[in-house]
Coordinates of C-alpha atoms and ligand atoms in Angstrom, one line a residue:
X223 CA 112.7 128.8 85.2
X224 CA 112.4 125.4 83.6
X225 CA 116.1 125.4 83.1
X226 CA 116.8 126.2 86.7
X227 CA 114.5 123.4 87.8
X228 CA 116.2 121.0 85.6
X229 CA 119.7 121.8 86.9
X230 CA 118.4 121.4 90.4
X231 CA 117.1 117.9 89.6
X232 CA 120.3 116.9 88.0
X233 CA 122.2 118.0 91.0
X234 CA 120.1 115.9 93.3
X235 CA 120.2 112.9 91.0
X236 CA 124.0 113.2 91.0
X237 CA 124.2 113.1 94.7
X238 CA 121.9 110.1 94.9
X239 CA 123.3 108.1 91.9
X240 CA 124.9 104.8 93.0
X241 CA 123.9 105.4 96.6
X242 CA 122.8 102.4 98.6
X243 CA 121.0 103.0 101.8
X244 CA 122.4 101.2 104.8
X245 CA 118.8 100.6 105.9
X246 CA 118.7 97.9 103.2
X247 CA 120.6 95.7 105.6
X248 CA 117.8 95.8 108.1
X249 CA 114.3 94.6 108.7
X250 CA 112.1 97.1 110.4
X251 CA 109.5 96.4 113.1
X252 CA 107.3 99.5 113.6
X253 CA 106.4 100.5 117.2
X254 CA 108.7 98.0 118.8
X255 CA 111.7 98.2 121.0
X256 CA 114.3 95.6 121.9
X257 CA 114.8 95.8 125.6
X258 CA 117.8 94.1 127.2
X259 CA 117.4 92.0 130.4
X260 CA 118.7 94.0 133.4
X261 CA 122.1 92.3 133.5
X262 CA 122.7 93.2 129.8
X263 CA 121.8 96.8 129.8
X264 CA 125.4 97.9 129.9
X265 CA 126.0 96.5 126.4
X266 CA 123.6 98.9 124.8
X267 CA 125.4 101.7 123.0
X268 CA 123.6 105.1 123.0
X269 CA 124.2 107.5 120.1
X270 CA 121.9 110.4 120.7
X271 CA 120.9 112.8 117.9
X272 CA 122.0 110.6 115.0
X273 CA 119.6 110.6 112.0
X274 CA 118.1 107.3 111.0
X275 CA 120.4 106.7 108.0
X276 CA 123.6 107.4 110.0
X277 CA 122.3 105.2 112.8
X278 CA 121.9 102.4 110.3
X279 CA 125.3 103.1 108.6
X280 CA 127.2 102.9 111.9
X281 CA 125.4 99.7 112.9
X282 CA 126.1 98.1 109.5
X283 CA 129.8 98.8 109.8
X284 CA 130.0 97.6 113.4
X285 CA 130.6 93.9 114.2
X286 CA 129.1 94.5 117.6
X287 CA 125.9 95.8 116.3
X288 CA 123.1 93.4 115.2
X289 CA 120.1 95.6 115.8
X290 CA 119.2 99.1 116.8
X291 CA 116.3 100.9 118.4
X292 CA 115.5 104.2 116.8
X293 CA 113.6 106.3 119.3
X294 CA 111.9 109.5 118.2
X295 CA 110.4 110.6 121.5
X296 CA 111.1 112.2 123.9
X297 CA 114.4 112.8 122.1
X298 CA 115.9 111.3 119.0
X299 CA 118.1 108.4 120.1
X300 CA 119.9 105.7 118.3
X301 CA 120.6 102.7 120.4
X302 CA 122.9 100.0 119.1
X303 CA 122.5 96.4 120.4
X304 CA 124.7 93.3 120.0
X305 CA 121.6 91.0 119.7
X306 CA 118.5 90.5 117.7
X307 CA 115.1 89.8 119.3
X308 CA 115.3 86.0 119.2
X309 CA 117.3 85.1 122.3
X310 CA 117.4 85.3 126.0
X311 CA 119.4 88.6 126.2
X312 CA 116.7 90.9 125.2
X313 CA 113.0 91.0 124.6
X314 CA 110.9 92.8 122.0
X315 CA 108.4 95.1 123.5
X316 CA 105.7 97.5 122.3
X317 CA 106.9 101.1 122.3
X318 CA 105.0 103.5 120.1
X319 CA 107.9 106.0 120.1
X320 CA 110.4 103.6 118.7
X321 CA 111.1 101.4 115.7
X322 CA 113.3 98.3 115.9
X323 CA 115.7 97.6 113.1
X324 CA 117.4 94.1 113.0
X325 CA 120.1 93.0 110.6
X326 CA 118.5 90.8 108.0
X327 CA 121.2 88.2 108.0
X328 CA 120.6 87.5 111.7
X329 CA 116.8 87.2 111.5
X330 CA 116.2 85.7 108.1
X331 CA 115.5 82.0 107.9
X332 CA 116.5 81.8 104.3
X333 CA 119.6 82.5 102.2
X334 CA 120.4 84.4 99.0
X335 CA 122.9 82.7 96.7
X336 CA 125.3 80.4 98.6
X337 CA 124.4 81.9 101.9
X338 CA 127.9 83.1 102.9
X339 CA 126.3 85.8 104.9
X340 CA 123.9 83.5 106.7
X341 CA 124.0 84.3 110.5
X342 CA 120.9 82.4 111.6
X343 CA 120.7 79.9 114.5
X344 CA 120.1 76.6 112.8
X345 CA 122.5 73.9 114.2
X346 CA 121.2 70.7 112.8
X347 CA 122.1 69.2 109.4
X348 CA 119.6 68.0 106.8
X349 CA 119.7 64.4 108.1
X350 CA 119.1 65.7 111.6
X351 CA 122.6 65.5 113.1
X352 CA 123.7 68.1 115.6
X353 CA 126.5 70.4 114.5
X354 CA 130.0 70.4 116.1
X355 CA 131.1 73.7 117.8
X356 CA 133.4 75.6 115.4
X357 CA 136.0 76.2 118.1
X358 CA 136.2 72.5 118.8
X359 CA 138.3 70.0 116.9
X360 CA 136.4 67.0 118.1
X361 CA 135.1 64.7 116.7
X362 CA 136.3 66.3 113.5
X363 CA 139.6 68.1 113.2
X364 CA 139.5 71.1 110.8
X365 CA 141.2 74.4 109.8
X366 CA 138.6 76.9 110.9
X367 CA 139.0 79.3 113.8
X368 CA 136.1 81.5 114.9
X369 CA 137.0 85.2 114.6
X370 CA 135.1 88.4 115.0
X371 CA 134.4 88.7 111.3
X372 CA 133.8 85.2 109.9
X373 CA 130.6 84.5 111.8
X374 CA 131.7 81.1 113.1
X375 CA 129.6 81.3 116.2
X376 CA 128.9 78.3 118.5
X377 CA 127.7 75.4 116.4
X378 CA 125.5 77.3 113.9
X379 CA 125.4 76.3 110.3
X380 CA 127.7 78.6 108.2
X381 CA 129.2 78.8 104.8
X382 CA 132.7 80.3 105.4
X383 CA 134.2 78.7 102.2
X384 CA 131.4 79.6 99.8
X385 CA 130.5 75.9 99.3
X386 CA 127.7 75.4 96.7
X387 CA 125.8 73.2 99.2
X388 CA 125.0 76.4 101.2
X389 CA 125.5 76.7 105.0
X390 CA 126.9 73.5 106.5
X391 CA 128.7 72.3 109.6
X392 CA 130.9 69.5 110.9
X393 CA 128.6 67.0 112.6
X394 CA 128.9 65.5 116.1
X395 CA 128.6 62.1 114.5
X396 CA 132.2 60.7 114.1
X397 CA 131.0 58.8 111.0
X398 CA 129.8 61.9 109.2
X399 CA 132.4 64.7 108.8
X400 CA 130.2 67.4 107.5
X401 CA 126.8 68.0 106.0
X402 CA 124.6 70.7 104.4
X403 CA 121.9 72.2 106.7
X404 CA 119.4 72.7 103.9
X405 CA 118.7 76.3 104.7
X406 CA 116.1 77.2 102.0
X407 CA 116.7 79.8 99.3
X408 CA 114.6 82.9 100.0
X409 CA 112.9 82.5 96.7
X410 CA 111.7 79.0 97.7
X411 CA 111.0 79.6 101.4
X412 CA 107.6 81.2 100.7
X413 CA 106.0 80.3 97.4
X414 CA 103.4 82.4 95.6
X415 CA 99.9 81.6 94.4
X416 CA 98.4 83.3 91.4
X417 CA 100.2 86.6 90.8
X418 CA 101.7 86.8 94.3
X419 CA 99.6 89.6 95.7
X420 CA 99.6 87.8 99.0
X421 CA 103.4 87.3 99.0
X422 CA 104.9 88.4 102.3
X423 CA 108.3 86.6 102.0
X424 CA 111.8 88.0 102.1
X425 CA 113.2 88.1 98.6
X426 CA 114.8 91.5 98.2
X427 CA 116.5 91.2 94.8
X428 CA 115.0 91.3 91.3
X429 CA 115.3 88.6 88.7
X430 CA 118.4 90.2 87.3
X431 CA 120.0 90.4 90.7
X432 CA 119.5 94.1 91.4
X433 CA 118.9 95.0 95.0
X434 CA 115.4 96.3 95.7
X435 CA 114.8 99.9 96.9
X436 CA 113.0 100.2 100.3
X437 CA 109.3 101.0 99.9
X438 CA 109.7 103.7 102.6
X439 CA 112.3 105.6 100.6
X440 CA 112.0 107.8 97.6
X441 CA 115.4 107.3 96.1
X442 CA 116.8 106.5 93.6
X443 CA 113.2 106.2 92.4
X444 CA 110.3 108.4 93.4
X445 CA 107.1 106.4 93.7
X446 CA 103.5 106.3 95.0
X447 CA 103.7 103.1 97.1
X448 CA 104.5 104.6 100.5
X449 CA 103.8 101.9 103.1
X450 CA 101.6 104.0 105.3
X451 CA 99.3 104.7 102.4
X452 CA 98.8 101.1 101.5
X453 CA 98.8 99.3 104.9
X454 CA 97.1 96.2 103.6
X455 CA 99.8 95.6 101.0
X456 CA 102.5 95.0 103.6
X457 CA 105.1 97.1 101.8
X458 CA 107.8 96.0 104.3
X459 CA 111.5 97.0 104.0
X460 CA 112.7 96.4 100.4
X461 CA 111.0 93.1 99.9
X462 CA 109.3 92.2 96.6
X463 CA 105.6 92.8 96.7
X464 CA 102.7 93.1 94.3
X465 CA 100.6 96.1 95.4
X466 CA 99.3 96.9 91.9
X467 CA 98.0 93.5 90.7
X468 CA 101.0 93.0 88.3
X469 CA 101.5 89.5 86.9
X470 CA 104.2 88.8 89.6
X471 CA 105.8 90.5 92.7
X472 CA 108.3 93.2 91.8
X473 CA 110.2 96.1 93.4
X474 CA 111.8 99.4 92.6
X475 CA 115.5 98.8 92.2
X476 CA 118.5 100.6 93.8
X477 CA 119.9 101.0 90.3
X478 CA 119.1 104.6 89.2
X479 CA 118.9 103.4 85.5
X480 CA 116.2 100.7 86.2
X481 CA 113.0 101.9 87.8
X482 CA 111.3 98.6 88.6
X483 CA 111.8 94.9 87.9
X484 CA 110.0 91.7 88.6
X485 CA 111.3 89.2 91.2
X486 CA 111.9 85.5 90.8
X487 CA 109.9 83.6 93.4
X488 CA 108.7 80.0 93.3
X489 CA 105.2 79.1 92.5
X490 CA 103.1 77.0 94.9
X491 CA 101.6 73.7 93.7
X492 CA 98.2 74.0 92.1
X493 CA 96.3 72.1 94.9
X494 CA 97.0 74.8 97.5
X495 CA 95.8 77.6 95.2
X496 CA 92.4 76.2 94.6
X497 CA 91.6 75.3 98.2
X498 CA 92.5 78.7 99.6
X499 CA 90.7 80.7 97.0
X500 CA 87.4 79.0 96.4
X501 CA 85.8 79.8 99.7
X502 CA 85.8 83.5 99.0
X503 CA 84.3 83.3 95.5
X504 CA 80.8 84.7 94.9
X505 CA 78.6 84.2 91.9
X506 CA 75.4 86.1 92.4
X507 CA 76.8 89.2 94.1
X508 CA 80.1 90.8 94.8
X509 CA 82.1 91.7 98.0
X510 CA 84.5 94.6 98.3
X511 CA 85.7 95.4 94.9
X512 CA 84.5 92.2 93.4
X513 CA 87.9 90.7 92.8
X514 CA 86.5 87.3 93.8
X515 CA 83.3 87.6 91.7
X516 CA 83.1 84.5 89.5
X517 CA 79.5 84.8 88.2
X518 CA 78.4 84.7 84.6
X519 CA 77.2 88.2 84.0
X520 CA 78.5 88.9 80.5
X521 CA 77.3 92.4 79.7
X522 CA 77.9 96.0 80.9
X523 CA 75.5 98.0 83.1
X524 CA 73.9 99.4 80.0
X525 CA 73.5 96.0 78.3
X526 CA 76.4 96.0 75.9
X527 CA 77.9 92.5 75.4
X528 CA 81.4 92.0 76.8
X529 CA 84.5 91.1 74.7
X530 CA 85.9 87.7 75.5
X531 CA 89.1 88.0 77.7
X532 CA 91.1 85.8 75.3
X533 CA 90.3 88.0 72.3
X534 CA 92.1 91.1 71.2
X535 CA 89.2 92.4 69.1
X536 CA 87.8 95.0 69.0
X537 CA 90.1 96.1 71.9
X538 CA 93.7 95.1 72.3
X539 CA 94.6 94.7 76.0
X540 CA 97.2 93.1 78.4
X541 CA 94.7 91.0 80.4
X542 CA 95.5 87.6 78.8
X543 CA 93.9 84.8 80.9
X544 CA 97.3 83.1 81.0
X545 CA 99.2 86.1 82.3
X546 CA 96.5 86.9 84.9
X547 CA 96.0 83.5 86.4
X548 CA 93.5 83.1 89.2
X549 CA 91.6 86.2 88.2
X550 CA 88.9 84.0 86.6
X551 CA 89.2 85.6 83.1
X552 CA 86.9 83.1 81.4
X553 CA 84.6 83.7 78.5
X554 CA 83.4 87.3 78.4
X555 CA 82.3 87.4 82.1
X556 CA 82.6 90.6 84.1
X557 CA 85.7 90.4 86.3
X558 CA 88.0 92.7 88.3
X559 CA 91.6 91.6 87.6
X560 CA 93.2 94.9 88.4
X561 CA 91.7 96.3 91.6
X562 CA 89.2 98.6 89.9
X563 CA 86.1 99.7 91.8
X564 CA 83.9 96.8 90.6
X565 CA 83.8 94.0 88.1
X566 CA 84.1 95.3 84.5
X567 CA 84.9 94.1 81.0
X568 CA 86.1 95.3 77.6
X569 CA 83.0 95.9 75.5
X570 CA 82.2 94.4 72.1
X571 CA 81.7 97.9 70.6
X572 CA 84.8 99.5 69.2
X573 CA 83.8 103.0 70.4
X574 CA 83.7 102.0 74.1
X575 CA 86.8 100.4 75.5
X576 CA 85.6 99.2 78.9
X577 CA 82.7 99.6 81.2
X578 CA 81.7 98.5 84.7
X579 CA 79.1 95.9 85.3
X580 CA 77.2 97.6 88.1
X581 CA 74.0 95.6 87.6
X582 CA 75.8 92.9 89.7
X583 CA 74.6 93.5 93.3
X584 CA 76.8 93.9 96.4
X585 CA 76.4 90.9 98.7
X586 CA 74.1 91.5 101.7
X587 CA 76.9 90.5 104.2
X588 CA 79.4 93.0 102.8
X589 CA 78.2 95.9 104.8
X590 CA 81.2 97.1 106.9
X591 CA 81.0 98.9 110.2
X592 CA 81.1 102.6 109.6
X593 CA 83.1 103.7 112.5
X594 CA 85.5 106.4 113.4
X595 CA 87.4 107.7 116.5
X596 CA 87.9 111.1 118.0
X597 CA 91.3 112.6 118.8
X598 CA 93.6 109.7 119.4
X599 CA 90.8 107.3 120.0
X600 CA 91.5 106.8 123.7
X601 CA 87.7 106.9 124.3
X602 CA 86.8 104.8 121.3
X603 CA 84.3 102.2 122.5
X604 CA 83.1 100.8 119.1
X605 CA 83.1 97.2 118.0
X606 CA 85.6 97.0 115.2
X607 CA 87.9 94.0 115.9
X608 CA 90.0 93.8 112.7
X609 CA 93.3 95.5 111.9
X610 CA 94.0 97.6 108.9
X611 CA 95.7 94.5 107.4
X612 CA 92.5 92.5 107.9
X613 CA 93.8 90.4 110.8
X614 CA 91.3 89.5 113.5
X615 CA 92.2 90.9 116.9
X616 CA 93.2 88.8 119.9
X617 CA 91.1 89.0 123.0
X618 CA 92.6 91.3 125.7
X619 CA 92.2 88.8 128.4
X620 CA 94.1 85.8 126.9
X621 CA 97.8 85.4 126.4
X622 CA 97.9 83.5 123.1
X623 CA 99.3 83.9 120.6
X624 CA 100.7 87.1 122.2
X625 CA 101.3 88.0 125.8
X626 CA 99.0 90.9 126.5
X627 CA 101.2 93.2 128.6
X628 CA 98.4 95.7 128.4
X629 CA 95.2 94.3 129.7
X630 CA 92.1 94.8 131.9
X631 CA 94.3 94.6 135.0
X632 CA 96.9 97.2 133.9
X633 CA 94.3 99.5 132.3
X634 CA 91.0 99.0 134.1
X635 CA 89.6 102.3 132.8
X636 CA 90.2 101.5 129.2
X637 CA 87.2 99.1 128.6
X638 CA 89.4 96.3 127.2
X639 CA 86.4 94.1 126.3
X640 CA 86.5 91.0 124.1
X641 CA 88.8 91.7 121.2
X642 CA 87.6 95.2 120.4
X643 CA 90.1 97.8 119.1
X644 CA 91.0 100.2 121.9
X645 CA 93.8 102.7 122.7
X646 CA 94.6 102.1 126.3
X647 CA 98.1 103.7 126.1
X648 CA 97.2 106.8 124.1
X649 CA 99.0 105.6 120.9
X650 CA 99.2 108.6 118.6
X651 CA 98.2 106.4 115.6
X652 CA 94.9 105.5 117.2
X653 CA 93.1 102.3 118.4
X654 CA 95.0 99.1 118.0
X655 CA 94.9 95.5 119.2
X656 CA 97.1 92.4 119.7
X657 CA 96.5 90.2 116.7
X658 CA 95.7 86.5 116.2
X659 CA 98.5 86.2 113.7
X660 CA 101.5 84.8 115.6
X661 CA 103.9 86.8 113.5
X662 CA 102.2 90.2 114.1
X663 CA 102.1 91.1 117.8
X664 CA 99.9 94.1 117.4
X665 CA 98.5 96.3 114.6
X666 CA 96.4 99.4 114.2
X667 CA 92.8 99.0 113.5
X668 CA 90.7 99.4 110.4
X669 CA 89.1 102.6 111.8
X670 CA 89.8 106.2 110.8
X671 CA 89.7 109.4 112.6
X672 CA 86.3 111.0 112.4
X673 CA 85.6 113.6 109.8
X674 CA 86.6 117.2 110.3
X675 CA 89.2 116.5 112.9
X676 CA 92.8 117.6 112.5
X677 CA 94.8 114.9 110.8
X678 CA 97.7 113.5 112.8
X679 CA 101.1 115.0 112.3
X680 CA 102.5 112.0 110.6
X681 CA 100.2 112.3 107.6
X682 CA 100.2 115.9 106.5
X683 CA 99.6 114.9 102.8
X684 CA 96.2 113.5 103.9
X685 CA 94.9 117.0 104.2
X686 CA 93.0 117.5 101.0
X687 CA 91.0 120.6 100.4
X688 CA 88.5 120.8 97.6
X689 CA 86.6 123.9 96.5
X690 CA 82.9 124.0 97.1
X691 CA 82.3 121.8 94.1
X692 CA 83.2 118.2 94.7
X693 CA 83.3 118.1 98.5
X694 CA 85.1 115.1 99.8
X695 CA 82.8 112.6 101.4
X696 CA 84.5 111.1 104.5
X697 CA 82.0 108.4 104.9
X698 CA 82.9 107.0 101.5
X699 CA 86.5 107.3 102.5
X700 CA 86.2 105.4 105.7
X701 CA 84.1 102.5 104.7
X702 CA 84.7 100.7 101.5
X703 CA 81.4 101.7 100.2
X704 CA 82.2 103.7 97.1
X705 CA 78.8 105.2 96.5
X706 CA 77.2 106.9 99.4
X707 CA 73.5 107.6 99.2
X708 CA 73.7 107.6 95.5
X709 CA 70.8 107.0 93.3
X710 CA 71.4 107.2 89.6
X711 CA 70.4 110.6 88.4
X712 CA 70.6 112.4 91.7
X713 CA 74.3 112.5 92.3
X714 CA 75.5 116.0 91.3
X715 CA 79.2 115.0 91.3
X716 CA 78.9 111.9 89.3
X717 CA 79.9 112.3 85.7
X718 CA 79.0 110.4 82.6
X719 CA 81.8 110.2 80.1
X720 CA 80.5 110.0 76.5
X721 CA 82.0 109.5 73.1
X722 CA 81.4 111.8 70.2
X723 CA 78.2 110.1 69.4
X724 CA 76.9 110.6 72.9
X725 CA 77.2 107.0 74.1
X726 CA 78.0 106.6 77.8
X727 CA 81.2 104.6 78.2
X728 CA 82.4 105.3 81.7
X729 CA 81.5 106.9 84.9
X730 CA 83.6 109.5 86.8
X731 CA 83.6 111.8 89.8
X732 CA 83.9 115.6 89.6
X733 CA 86.5 116.6 92.2
X734 CA 87.0 120.2 91.1
X735 CA 85.2 122.3 88.5
X736 CA 87.8 121.3 85.9
X737 CA 88.8 117.8 86.9
X738 CA 87.1 114.4 86.7
X739 CA 88.5 111.2 88.2
X740 CA 87.8 108.0 86.4
X741 CA 89.6 104.6 85.9
X742 CA 92.4 104.1 83.5
X743 CA 90.6 101.4 81.5
X744 CA 88.2 104.1 80.2
X745 CA 90.9 105.4 77.9
X746 CA 92.5 103.5 75.0
X747 CA 95.7 105.5 75.3
X748 CA 96.8 104.4 78.9
Ligands
NAG963 C1 75.7 85.8 77.8 O1 75.2 84.7 78.7 C2 74.0 84.2 78.3 C3 73.6 83.2 79.4 O2 74.6 82.7 80.1 C4 74.1 83.6 76.9 O3 72.8 83.0 76.5 C5 74.5 84.6 75.9 O4 74.8 84.1 74.7 C6 75.8 85.3 76.4 N1 76.1 86.4 75.5 C7 77.3 86.6 75.0 C8 77.4 87.8 74.1 O5 78.2 85.9 75.2
NAG964 C1 82.9 98.2 128.4 O1 81.8 99.0 128.1 C2 80.6 98.2 127.8 C3 79.5 99.2 127.4 O2 79.7 100.5 127.9 C4 80.2 97.5 129.1 O3 79.0 96.7 128.8 C5 81.3 96.6 129.4 O4 81.0 95.9 130.6 C6 82.6 97.4 129.6 N1 83.7 96.4 129.8 C7 84.7 96.6 130.6 C8 85.7 95.6 130.8 O5 84.8 97.7 131.3

């Protein structure tokens, strides 16, 4: 049986090895459609029934295709378009049954390497001169001729000869023949603070130059970071991200031999770091999971002194204060550098590796709205006004930063009040709102479907069934409160993990008669 399984695996691996997805050429916008203006609609190429990968492959290979709409309802349709969503030819619109994929080289505002593939629309040089049209020989005569393949379009900056100055152009100033356009390298375009958990830039190669694997794909490497499961981590396309509090952003690679690798991204200057972070720090209590707790509690819940972070005695560990910058790993204070449930520390007793510091109180203002919606949330009338990525919603009756095509006038029955999350158009993913972030037109809200209702078809893996013992508590799931109605001593599914001498060293939850879930720091062998 085992042998059979192994040979099956090898077969799949063989098929996948060395395979690069054409989708790597594209940037995806979920729930959007690129709609051509009426006089352009004849230029859309309809390819019904193609699967996503084939739709992308054909677009990659076609010079006339710069983007495609991938519609899943009412029928699967691949629509190739000769534009991206930045011009006058077509407009990006909300369509819950469609995803828009645009070729990265046309939408990216940065370059990789010398930028030979840059197809952006910058047409001024670094000193501010306007570029000369490539088809024109005036004021500067030259040897280039625009063709279908070389990308020499209008007067846009390009690098047809692989010049080390990056994309350039002939200028319209007779005194200045050509000049670089200073298009930034992707690794410098958006800089990172701390360990780059907030990084949302467009680097898609690792430090050794390997191309990243898309987060929404499971090959060549299988992994747990599916974008829909970690909505607040922005696991977009195949861009470097840091969903697991690693020291720097990283990605899975398209090389079957190398699972994951870190990415090389510029660090921001110190000043910006401090300013942004300080406002969220707390000292007498903690919010969320306490990642921003900077107080001076230096012992565990049961009163055991903590081990200093810069020491490796009695416990060896990877949390060097220098590696985990900005995590406040000073002295022996309780901290949460790794996204655990609450602040914790290594303890000063050899028998107990780590323990949480639950004597630190949760801040009074940290109570989150406990809210849920029924069915698809069309009748949701609650007051949540924040998206799953934490962005504040835009009011339904204003048009900035986004034009509200759906509003009180178009949907009078939908109670589009203030900036509350609603579902006026029956979106299958539930209540949503336009957001106050200019880069994100809309997003789904930080509300879940109410307990006991059938889970939507897109997330079948969400369906968890426990036996009698260890019932899943949906209230704990929905809000970020990790302990619901718990009083020490009265929680039947809470487990105390003890060493051989009977000392408590960690807590856990019983999820099944034979299984306990706890955190990895509780065990020295992780
Ligand atoms: C913990 O902090 C208190 C007060 O800040 C200090 O007096 C004490 O020495 C510290 N304990 C350890 C073990 O560092
Ligand atoms: C929405 O409902 C609330 C409470 O039911 C009501 O006070 C408000 O006027 C309604 N707003 C709109 C725009 O219908």
